[in-house]
Short mmCIF file of C-alpha atoms and ligand atoms in Angstrom, two decimals:
data_model
loop_
_atom_site.label_atom_id
_atom_site.label_comp_id
_atom_site.label_asym_id
_atom_site.label_seq_id
_atom_site.Cartn_x
_atom_site.Cartn_y
_atom_site.Cartn_z
CA MET A 55 -15.39 27.45 -4.20
CA LYS A 56 -17.77 25.21 -2.24
CA TYR A 57 -16.82 21.69 -1.25
CA HIS A 58 -19.82 19.47 -0.65
CA PHE A 59 -18.50 15.96 -0.44
CA ARG A 60 -17.03 14.72 2.79
CA LEU A 61 -14.03 12.37 2.51
CA LYS A 62 -13.63 11.33 6.16
CA SER A 63 -15.09 7.86 5.65
CA LEU A 64 -13.16 7.38 2.39
CA ASN A 65 -9.67 7.55 3.89
CA THR A 66 -8.38 5.29 6.68
CA PHE A 67 -6.55 8.20 8.32
CA SER A 68 -10.08 9.63 8.84
CA ILE A 69 -9.00 13.11 7.82
CA ASN A 70 -12.02 15.35 7.68
CA VAL A 71 -11.65 17.05 4.30
CA PHE A 72 -14.06 17.66 1.44
CA ALA A 73 -14.02 17.33 -2.34
CA LYS A 74 -15.90 19.20 -5.01
CA ASN A 75 -17.37 15.97 -6.34
CA ILE A 76 -17.38 12.21 -5.76
CA VAL A 77 -18.44 9.69 -8.39
CA THR A 78 -18.46 5.90 -8.43
CA ALA A 79 -17.59 3.82 -11.50
CA HIS A 80 -18.77 0.22 -11.70
CA ASN A 81 -17.41 -0.44 -15.19
CA GLU A 82 -14.71 0.76 -17.56
CA HIS A 83 -17.08 2.76 -19.75
CA THR A 84 -18.49 4.92 -16.93
CA LEU A 85 -15.03 5.30 -15.45
CA LEU A 86 -13.77 6.83 -18.69
CA GLN A 87 -16.90 9.00 -19.06
CA PHE A 88 -16.49 10.42 -15.55
CA TRP A 89 -12.83 11.12 -16.17
CA LYS A 90 -13.51 12.84 -19.52
CA LYS A 91 -16.25 14.99 -18.03
CA ALA A 92 -13.92 16.32 -15.33
CA TYR A 93 -11.01 16.66 -17.75
CA ASN A 94 -13.08 18.71 -20.19
CA LYS A 95 -13.93 21.08 -17.35
CA GLY A 96 -10.23 21.35 -16.49
CA GLU A 97 -10.74 19.74 -13.07
CA PRO A 98 -8.33 17.28 -11.46
CA VAL A 99 -9.41 13.69 -10.83
CA LEU A 100 -8.19 11.41 -8.06
CA ILE A 101 -8.79 7.68 -8.49
CA LEU A 102 -9.49 6.15 -5.12
CA GLY A 103 -9.71 2.59 -3.86
CA GLY A 104 -10.02 2.15 -0.10
CA GLY A 105 -8.09 5.33 0.76
CA SER A 106 -5.69 3.32 2.93
CA ASN A 107 -2.45 4.61 1.46
CA ILE A 108 -3.10 8.34 1.27
CA LEU A 109 -2.96 11.39 3.50
CA PHE A 110 -5.23 14.27 2.57
CA LEU A 111 -3.55 17.56 3.49
CA GLU A 112 -6.42 19.82 2.46
CA ASN A 113 -9.76 19.91 0.62
CA TYR A 114 -9.67 18.50 -2.91
CA ILE A 115 -10.77 20.89 -5.63
CA GLY A 116 -11.69 18.19 -8.17
CA THR A 117 -13.49 14.87 -8.58
CA ILE A 118 -12.82 11.80 -6.47
CA LEU A 119 -13.41 8.80 -8.75
CA LEU A 120 -14.13 5.65 -6.76
CA ASN A 121 -13.11 2.62 -8.80
CA ARG A 122 -15.63 -0.10 -7.93
CA ILE A 123 -15.22 -2.45 -10.89
CA LYS A 124 -16.07 -5.87 -9.48
CA GLY A 125 -15.64 -9.51 -10.40
CA VAL A 126 -13.44 -12.49 -9.58
CA PHE A 127 -13.04 -14.90 -12.50
CA ILE A 128 -11.10 -18.09 -11.83
CA THR A 129 -9.74 -20.59 -14.36
CA GLU A 130 -7.31 -23.41 -13.76
CA ASN A 131 -5.04 -25.91 -15.48
CA LYS A 132 -2.74 -28.60 -14.10
CA ILE A 133 -0.14 -26.09 -13.03
CA ALA A 134 -1.95 -23.07 -11.65
CA TRP A 135 -5.13 -21.16 -10.84
CA ARG A 136 -5.57 -17.95 -12.74
CA LEU A 137 -7.58 -15.13 -11.15
CA HIS A 138 -8.84 -12.17 -13.17
CA VAL A 139 -9.99 -9.68 -10.53
CA GLY A 140 -11.81 -6.35 -10.78
CA ALA A 141 -9.92 -3.35 -9.39
CA GLY A 142 -12.80 -2.48 -7.05
CA GLU A 143 -12.74 -5.79 -5.16
CA ARG A 144 -11.44 -5.52 -1.59
CA TRP A 145 -8.01 -7.13 -1.38
CA ASP A 146 -8.62 -8.74 2.01
CA GLU A 147 -11.95 -10.20 0.86
CA LEU A 148 -10.17 -11.71 -2.13
CA VAL A 149 -7.66 -13.37 0.20
CA VAL A 150 -10.46 -14.80 2.36
CA TYR A 151 -12.32 -16.00 -0.76
CA THR A 152 -9.26 -17.91 -2.04
CA ILE A 153 -8.66 -19.48 1.38
CA HIS A 154 -12.29 -20.70 1.45
CA LYS A 155 -11.85 -22.13 -2.04
CA ASN A 156 -8.65 -23.90 -0.98
CA ILE A 157 -6.55 -21.88 -3.38
CA PRO A 158 -3.24 -21.18 -1.64
CA GLY A 159 -0.81 -18.36 -2.40
CA LEU A 160 -2.32 -15.20 -0.91
CA GLU A 161 -2.22 -16.15 2.79
CA ASN A 162 0.84 -14.02 3.68
CA LEU A 163 -0.92 -10.96 2.25
CA ALA A 164 -3.98 -11.28 4.52
CA CYS A 165 -5.54 -8.22 6.15
CA ILE A 166 -4.04 -5.59 3.88
CA PRO A 167 -6.76 -2.98 3.55
CA GLY A 168 -7.73 -1.38 0.25
CA CYS A 169 -8.72 -2.49 -3.22
CA VAL A 170 -7.21 -4.90 -5.70
CA GLY A 171 -6.63 -2.08 -8.20
CA ALA A 172 -4.24 -0.30 -5.85
CA ALA A 173 -2.23 -3.44 -5.08
CA PRO A 174 0.07 -3.12 -8.14
CA ILE A 175 0.57 0.64 -7.66
CA GLN A 176 2.99 0.17 -4.79
CA ASN A 177 3.48 -3.60 -5.22
CA ILE A 178 1.93 -4.46 -1.86
CA GLY A 179 3.91 -6.79 0.30
CA ALA A 180 3.94 -8.40 3.72
CA TYR A 181 5.44 -11.36 5.55
CA GLY A 182 8.01 -12.23 2.91
CA ILE A 183 5.90 -11.93 -0.24
CA GLU A 184 5.11 -9.17 -2.69
CA LEU A 185 2.37 -8.90 -5.28
CA SER A 186 5.04 -9.11 -8.00
CA GLN A 187 5.58 -12.80 -7.15
CA ILE A 188 1.99 -13.75 -8.02
CA CYS A 189 0.92 -11.08 -10.49
CA GLU A 190 0.62 -12.20 -14.10
CA TYR A 191 -0.65 -8.95 -15.63
CA VAL A 192 -2.30 -5.62 -14.90
CA ASP A 193 -5.05 -4.26 -17.18
CA VAL A 194 -5.27 -0.47 -17.28
CA ILE A 195 -7.10 2.21 -19.16
CA ASP A 196 -4.66 4.66 -20.68
CA LEU A 197 -6.46 7.95 -20.12
CA TYR A 198 -4.39 9.68 -22.81
CA SER A 199 -5.32 7.29 -25.63
CA GLU A 200 -8.55 6.01 -23.99
CA LYS A 201 -7.40 2.49 -24.82
CA LYS A 202 -7.19 -0.57 -22.61
CA ILE A 203 -3.65 -1.91 -22.24
CA ARG A 204 -2.33 -5.08 -20.63
CA PHE A 205 1.01 -4.84 -18.82
CA THR A 206 2.74 -8.15 -18.18
CA CYS A 207 4.31 -8.60 -14.78
CA ALA A 208 7.76 -7.83 -16.24
CA GLU A 209 6.45 -4.65 -17.87
CA CYS A 210 5.08 -3.43 -14.54
CA ASP A 211 8.72 -3.15 -13.36
CA PHE A 212 7.79 -4.05 -9.81
CA LYS A 213 10.25 -3.11 -7.11
CA TYR A 214 10.02 -2.74 -3.33
CA ARG A 215 6.86 -0.61 -2.84
CA ASN A 216 7.14 0.61 -6.40
CA SER A 217 6.03 -0.05 -9.97
CA ILE A 218 5.73 1.90 -13.21
CA PHE A 219 2.23 2.93 -12.10
CA ARG A 220 3.42 4.87 -9.06
CA ASP A 221 4.81 7.66 -11.20
CA CYS A 222 2.10 7.48 -13.88
CA LEU A 223 -0.90 7.97 -11.63
CA LYS A 224 -2.40 10.59 -13.89
CA ARG A 225 -2.16 8.39 -16.97
CA TYR A 226 -3.26 4.86 -16.08
CA VAL A 227 -6.26 3.56 -14.18
CA VAL A 228 -6.00 -0.07 -13.13
CA VAL A 229 -9.22 -1.90 -14.04
CA PHE A 230 -8.30 -5.58 -13.61
CA VAL A 231 -5.43 -7.52 -12.09
CA GLY A 232 -4.40 -11.03 -13.17
CA LEU A 233 -2.94 -13.36 -10.54
CA ARG A 234 -1.34 -16.76 -11.09
CA LEU A 235 -1.25 -19.07 -8.07
CA LEU A 236 0.76 -22.26 -8.46
CA LYS A 237 -0.76 -25.62 -7.53
CA ASN A 238 2.69 -26.75 -6.45
CA TRP A 239 2.34 -24.38 -3.49
CA LYS A 240 5.20 -23.91 -1.06
CA PRO A 241 4.74 -22.01 2.20
CA ILE A 242 6.76 -18.83 2.60
CA LEU A 243 7.85 -18.77 6.22
CA ASN A 244 11.14 -16.93 6.20
CA TYR A 245 9.79 -13.78 7.79
CA SER A 246 9.95 -13.18 11.53
CA GLY A 247 6.70 -14.24 13.11
CA LEU A 248 6.31 -17.19 10.72
CA SER A 249 9.77 -18.77 10.92
CA HIS A 250 8.80 -21.02 13.85
CA LEU A 251 6.16 -22.80 11.74
CA ASN A 252 6.86 -26.28 10.35
CA LYS A 253 7.07 -25.98 6.57
CA TYR A 254 6.28 -29.70 6.09
CA HIS A 255 3.07 -29.64 8.11
CA ILE A 256 1.38 -26.36 7.43
CA THR A 257 -1.57 -25.30 5.32
CA SER A 258 -2.19 -21.95 3.70
CA ARG A 259 -5.23 -21.52 5.97
CA GLN A 260 -3.03 -21.95 9.06
CA ILE A 261 -0.56 -19.35 7.77
CA PHE A 262 -3.50 -17.04 6.99
CA ASN A 263 -4.70 -17.39 10.60
CA VAL A 264 -1.25 -16.73 12.06
CA VAL A 265 -0.74 -13.66 9.85
CA ARG A 266 -4.15 -12.35 10.85
CA ARG A 267 -3.43 -12.81 14.53
CA ILE A 268 -0.05 -11.07 14.35
CA ARG A 269 -1.42 -8.17 12.32
CA HIS A 270 -4.35 -7.63 14.67
CA LYS A 271 -1.92 -7.50 17.59
CA LYS A 272 0.62 -5.22 15.91
CA LEU A 273 -1.42 -2.82 13.81
CA PRO A 274 -4.22 -0.43 14.76
CA ASP A 275 -7.64 -1.08 13.25
CA PRO A 276 -8.52 1.95 11.07
CA VAL A 277 -12.15 1.62 12.19
CA LEU A 278 -11.02 2.61 15.67
CA VAL A 279 -7.85 4.64 15.11
CA GLY A 280 -7.02 6.58 11.96
CA ASN A 281 -3.89 5.33 10.18
CA ALA A 282 -2.52 4.20 6.83
CA GLY A 283 -0.28 1.34 7.96
CA SER A 284 3.45 1.97 7.58
CA PHE A 285 3.97 5.66 6.99
CA PHE A 286 7.55 5.30 5.68
CA LYS A 287 9.21 2.76 3.41
CA ASN A 288 12.02 0.65 4.77
CA PRO A 289 15.19 2.38 3.53
CA ILE A 290 17.52 0.50 1.18
CA ILE A 291 21.16 1.52 1.46
CA ASP A 292 24.42 0.48 -0.17
CA ILE A 293 26.78 -1.95 1.52
CA LYS A 294 29.42 0.70 2.33
CA MET A 295 26.95 2.81 4.25
CA ALA A 296 25.56 -0.31 5.92
CA ALA A 297 29.06 -1.31 7.11
CA CYS A 298 29.49 2.09 8.86
CA LEU A 299 26.10 1.76 10.47
CA PHE A 300 26.78 -1.80 11.70
CA GLN A 301 29.90 -0.56 13.51
CA ASN A 302 27.86 1.84 15.61
CA TYR A 303 24.74 -0.29 15.85
CA PRO A 304 25.70 -3.99 15.76
CA ASN A 305 22.13 -5.09 16.59
CA ILE A 306 20.45 -3.27 13.73
CA PRO A 307 18.18 -5.66 11.80
CA TYR A 308 18.84 -5.87 8.04
CA TYR A 309 17.83 -7.85 4.98
CA TYR A 310 19.99 -8.49 1.92
CA GLN A 311 18.46 -7.42 -1.39
CA LYS A 312 18.93 -9.25 -4.68
CA ASP A 313 20.99 -6.33 -6.01
CA GLY A 314 23.45 -6.59 -3.10
CA ARG A 315 22.07 -3.59 -1.22
CA ILE A 316 20.75 -3.72 2.32
CA LYS A 317 17.19 -3.08 3.49
CA LEU A 318 16.82 -1.67 7.01
CA SER A 319 13.77 -1.54 9.21
CA ALA A 320 12.35 1.99 9.30
CA GLY A 321 10.40 0.98 12.41
CA TRP A 322 13.64 0.06 14.23
CA LEU A 323 15.28 3.37 13.27
CA ILE A 324 12.28 5.37 14.52
CA GLU A 325 12.07 3.32 17.71
CA HIS A 326 15.78 3.95 18.36
CA CYS A 327 15.15 7.68 18.15
CA ARG A 328 12.89 7.01 21.14
CA LEU A 329 9.84 8.16 19.24
CA LYS A 330 7.49 5.23 19.90
CA GLY A 331 4.35 6.61 21.52
CA CYS A 332 5.38 10.23 20.81
CA VAL A 333 2.36 12.55 20.68
CA PHE A 334 2.12 15.64 18.49
CA GLY A 335 -1.18 17.42 18.99
CA GLU A 336 -3.83 14.98 17.84
CA ALA A 337 -1.28 12.94 15.88
CA ALA A 338 0.86 10.25 17.46
CA ILE A 339 3.21 7.37 16.80
CA TYR A 340 1.50 4.07 17.49
CA PRO A 341 2.94 2.71 20.76
CA ARG A 342 3.05 -0.88 19.44
CA GLN A 343 4.61 -0.14 16.04
CA ALA A 344 6.82 2.90 15.50
CA LEU A 345 6.32 2.89 11.73
CA VAL A 346 2.63 3.66 12.04
CA LEU A 347 1.45 7.24 12.54
CA ILE A 348 -2.02 7.55 14.00
CA ASN A 349 -4.92 9.95 14.17
CA THR A 350 -5.76 8.90 17.71
CA ARG A 351 -9.20 10.41 18.16
CA LYS A 352 -9.89 10.92 14.47
CA ILE A 353 -9.80 14.69 14.83
CA ALA A 354 -6.26 15.40 13.62
CA THR A 355 -5.79 17.36 10.40
CA GLY A 356 -3.67 16.04 7.56
CA THR A 357 -1.10 18.77 8.18
CA GLU A 358 -0.79 17.69 11.84
CA ILE A 359 0.01 14.14 10.73
CA ALA A 360 2.44 15.50 8.12
CA ALA A 361 4.14 17.67 10.78
CA LEU A 362 4.70 14.59 12.92
CA ALA A 363 6.03 12.72 9.88
CA LEU A 364 8.48 15.57 9.23
CA TYR A 365 9.58 15.47 12.86
CA VAL A 366 10.25 11.72 12.56
CA TYR A 367 12.08 12.24 9.26
CA ASN A 368 14.37 14.86 10.82
CA LYS A 369 15.08 12.81 13.96
CA VAL A 370 16.05 9.73 11.93
CA ALA A 371 18.13 11.85 9.54
CA ASP A 372 19.98 13.51 12.46
CA LYS A 373 20.73 10.26 14.25
CA PHE A 374 21.43 7.83 11.39
CA LYS A 375 21.99 10.08 8.33
CA ILE A 376 19.22 8.09 6.66
CA TYR A 377 16.49 9.97 4.83
CA LEU A 378 13.19 8.10 5.08
CA GLN A 379 10.77 8.17 2.16
CA PRO A 380 7.02 8.11 2.79
CA GLU A 381 5.09 5.08 1.60
CA VAL A 382 1.83 7.00 2.04
CA ARG A 383 0.85 9.34 -0.84
CA LEU A 384 0.38 12.97 0.15
CA ILE A 385 -2.68 14.54 -1.48
CA GLY A 386 -3.08 18.30 -1.78
CA SER A 387 -5.92 20.38 -3.15
CA ASN A 388 -4.95 19.63 -6.73
CA GLY A 389 -3.65 16.09 -6.47
CA GLU A 390 -0.57 14.27 -5.31
CA ILE A 391 2.22 16.33 -3.77
CA ASN A 392 5.83 15.39 -4.38
CA PRO A 393 7.09 14.26 -0.95
CA LYS A 394 10.40 16.02 -1.65
CA LYS A 395 8.51 19.30 -1.17
CA LEU A 396 7.74 18.33 2.41
CA PHE A 397 10.68 16.19 3.44
CA VAL A 398 13.76 18.31 2.73
C1 LIG B 460 -3.75 -0.99 8.85
C2 LIG B 460 -3.04 -0.95 7.51
C3 LIG B 460 -2.12 -1.95 7.20
C4 LIG B 460 -1.46 -1.94 5.95
N1 LIG B 460 -0.58 -2.94 5.67
C5 LIG B 460 0.05 -2.96 4.48
C6 LIG B 460 0.98 -4.01 4.17
O1 LIG B 460 1.19 -4.93 4.96
N2 LIG B 460 1.59 -3.98 2.98
C7 LIG B 460 1.37 -2.98 2.06
O2 LIG B 460 1.96 -3.03 0.97
N3 LIG B 460 0.51 -1.98 2.33
C8 LIG B 460 -0.14 -1.94 3.52
N4 LIG B 460 -1.02 -0.92 3.80
C9 LIG B 460 -1.20 0.19 2.83
C10 LIG B 460 -2.42 0.01 1.90
O3 LIG B 460 -3.38 -0.83 2.48
C11 LIG B 460 -2.01 -0.56 0.53
O4 LIG B 460 -1.07 0.27 -0.09
C12 LIG B 460 -3.22 -0.71 -0.40
O5 LIG B 460 -2.84 -1.36 -1.58
C13 LIG B 460 -3.88 0.63 -0.75
O6 LIG B 460 -5.09 0.34 -1.38
P1 LIG B 460 -6.25 1.41 -1.49
O7 LIG B 460 -7.29 0.84 -2.39
O8 LIG B 460 -6.69 1.81 -0.16
O9 LIG B 460 -5.48 2.58 -2.21
P2 LIG B 460 -5.79 4.17 -2.10
O10 LIG B 460 -5.26 4.66 -0.79
O11 LIG B 460 -7.22 4.39 -2.41
O12 LIG B 460 -4.91 4.71 -3.26
C14 LIG B 460 -3.48 4.68 -3.16
C15 LIG B 460 -2.90 5.31 -4.44
O13 LIG B 460 -3.19 4.49 -5.56
C16 LIG B 460 -3.98 5.19 -6.51
N5 LIG B 460 -5.00 4.23 -7.00
C17 LIG B 460 -5.90 3.54 -6.26
N6 LIG B 460 -6.62 2.72 -7.05
C18 LIG B 460 -6.16 2.89 -8.30
C19 LIG B 460 -6.51 2.33 -9.56
N7 LIG B 460 -7.47 1.42 -9.71
N8 LIG B 460 -5.83 2.76 -10.67
C20 LIG B 460 -4.86 3.69 -10.57
N9 LIG B 460 -4.50 4.26 -9.40
C21 LIG B 460 -5.13 3.86 -8.28
C22 LIG B 460 -4.60 6.36 -5.76
O14 LIG B 460 -4.83 7.46 -6.64
C23 LIG B 460 -3.53 6.67 -4.73
O15 LIG B 460 -2.52 7.49 -5.29
C24 LIG B 460 -1.71 -0.90 5.03
C25 LIG B 460 -2.64 0.10 5.34
C26 LIG B 460 -3.30 0.08 6.58
C27 LIG B 460 -4.31 1.13 6.90
#
């Protein structure tokens, strides 16, 4: 089979793979038509936003469907602004737009690459806030029934880097996201890097600028160095296991979860396996942030990056008995690959 369509510029890891076909949908109707056409031919379809949370392991035998449904519609009442946003809008551009319009609430989530439609899939989060805290609803097309459905925030079942959509990628395509931003805005400054700021004298624009500065210092720019942000999720463990760990590693950073469990920093665990800066062929661990795997010169293959990820997984498992889970989705020739197949 011939693969004509190059995907290198459509994934932030800059993996040089090809697909059989690439199509772009600007509205719900064409999106469904494209999907049906591929489905009727028995070909797989991968919905893609900015390609900033995926790792292509090989060429894709089906159709890449770029969701580019646009539009930002804002209404307001005394209590809140309501934003109805097309899935194909860039998330970071939306944040900048709200800051310019003096609508606070998205500042902590500045500089996250990718599209609005992907934001609910893994419940994006950064600097003490997750999408779940501001999301009112998610509009999807159910590809099985071909109907449009609205999921309320509660129905999305958002959790840390998870939602009902993560496991239903073949069924639902996000077409719009509804956000509700309160006028009685309160800054969220409890995360390291922001905790020094004065909560009584700070604007959302100032927080936005601080977040931007920190992120530019800490994270590689995908334009220059291939990467998909954090490769692994921060592990969440039960209190008994945490107590054992604290005995051996009293300085380990941790965060209490609402359910009583403990979230650890995957970056810290990797760093304490002395892996920061480790190089594996053309793949490497970013020297400034151990949680980020990089395609240094943009010539690594997806399997090289995955081999490094497996190496990291095994090192952390050997040292801490903690089994990291990838945040990045692994994409094979036919679609998403269950990470359990790779990380065993
Ligand atoms: C430098 C860098 C920093 C990052 N920082 C953060 C961070 O701070 N916090 C964070 O949470 N993430 C972060 N990420 C990860 C990534 O940016 C987010 O997960 C983002 O939401 C992915 O958006 P995307 O459009 O690129 O998704 P893609 O990579 O295109 O897609 C991701 C998955 O969602 C599916 N998908 C995409 N769009 C749709 C849709 N409309 N309907 C149904 N399924 C869809 C795809 O099929 C795929 O399985 C970072 C990434 C990079 C490169």
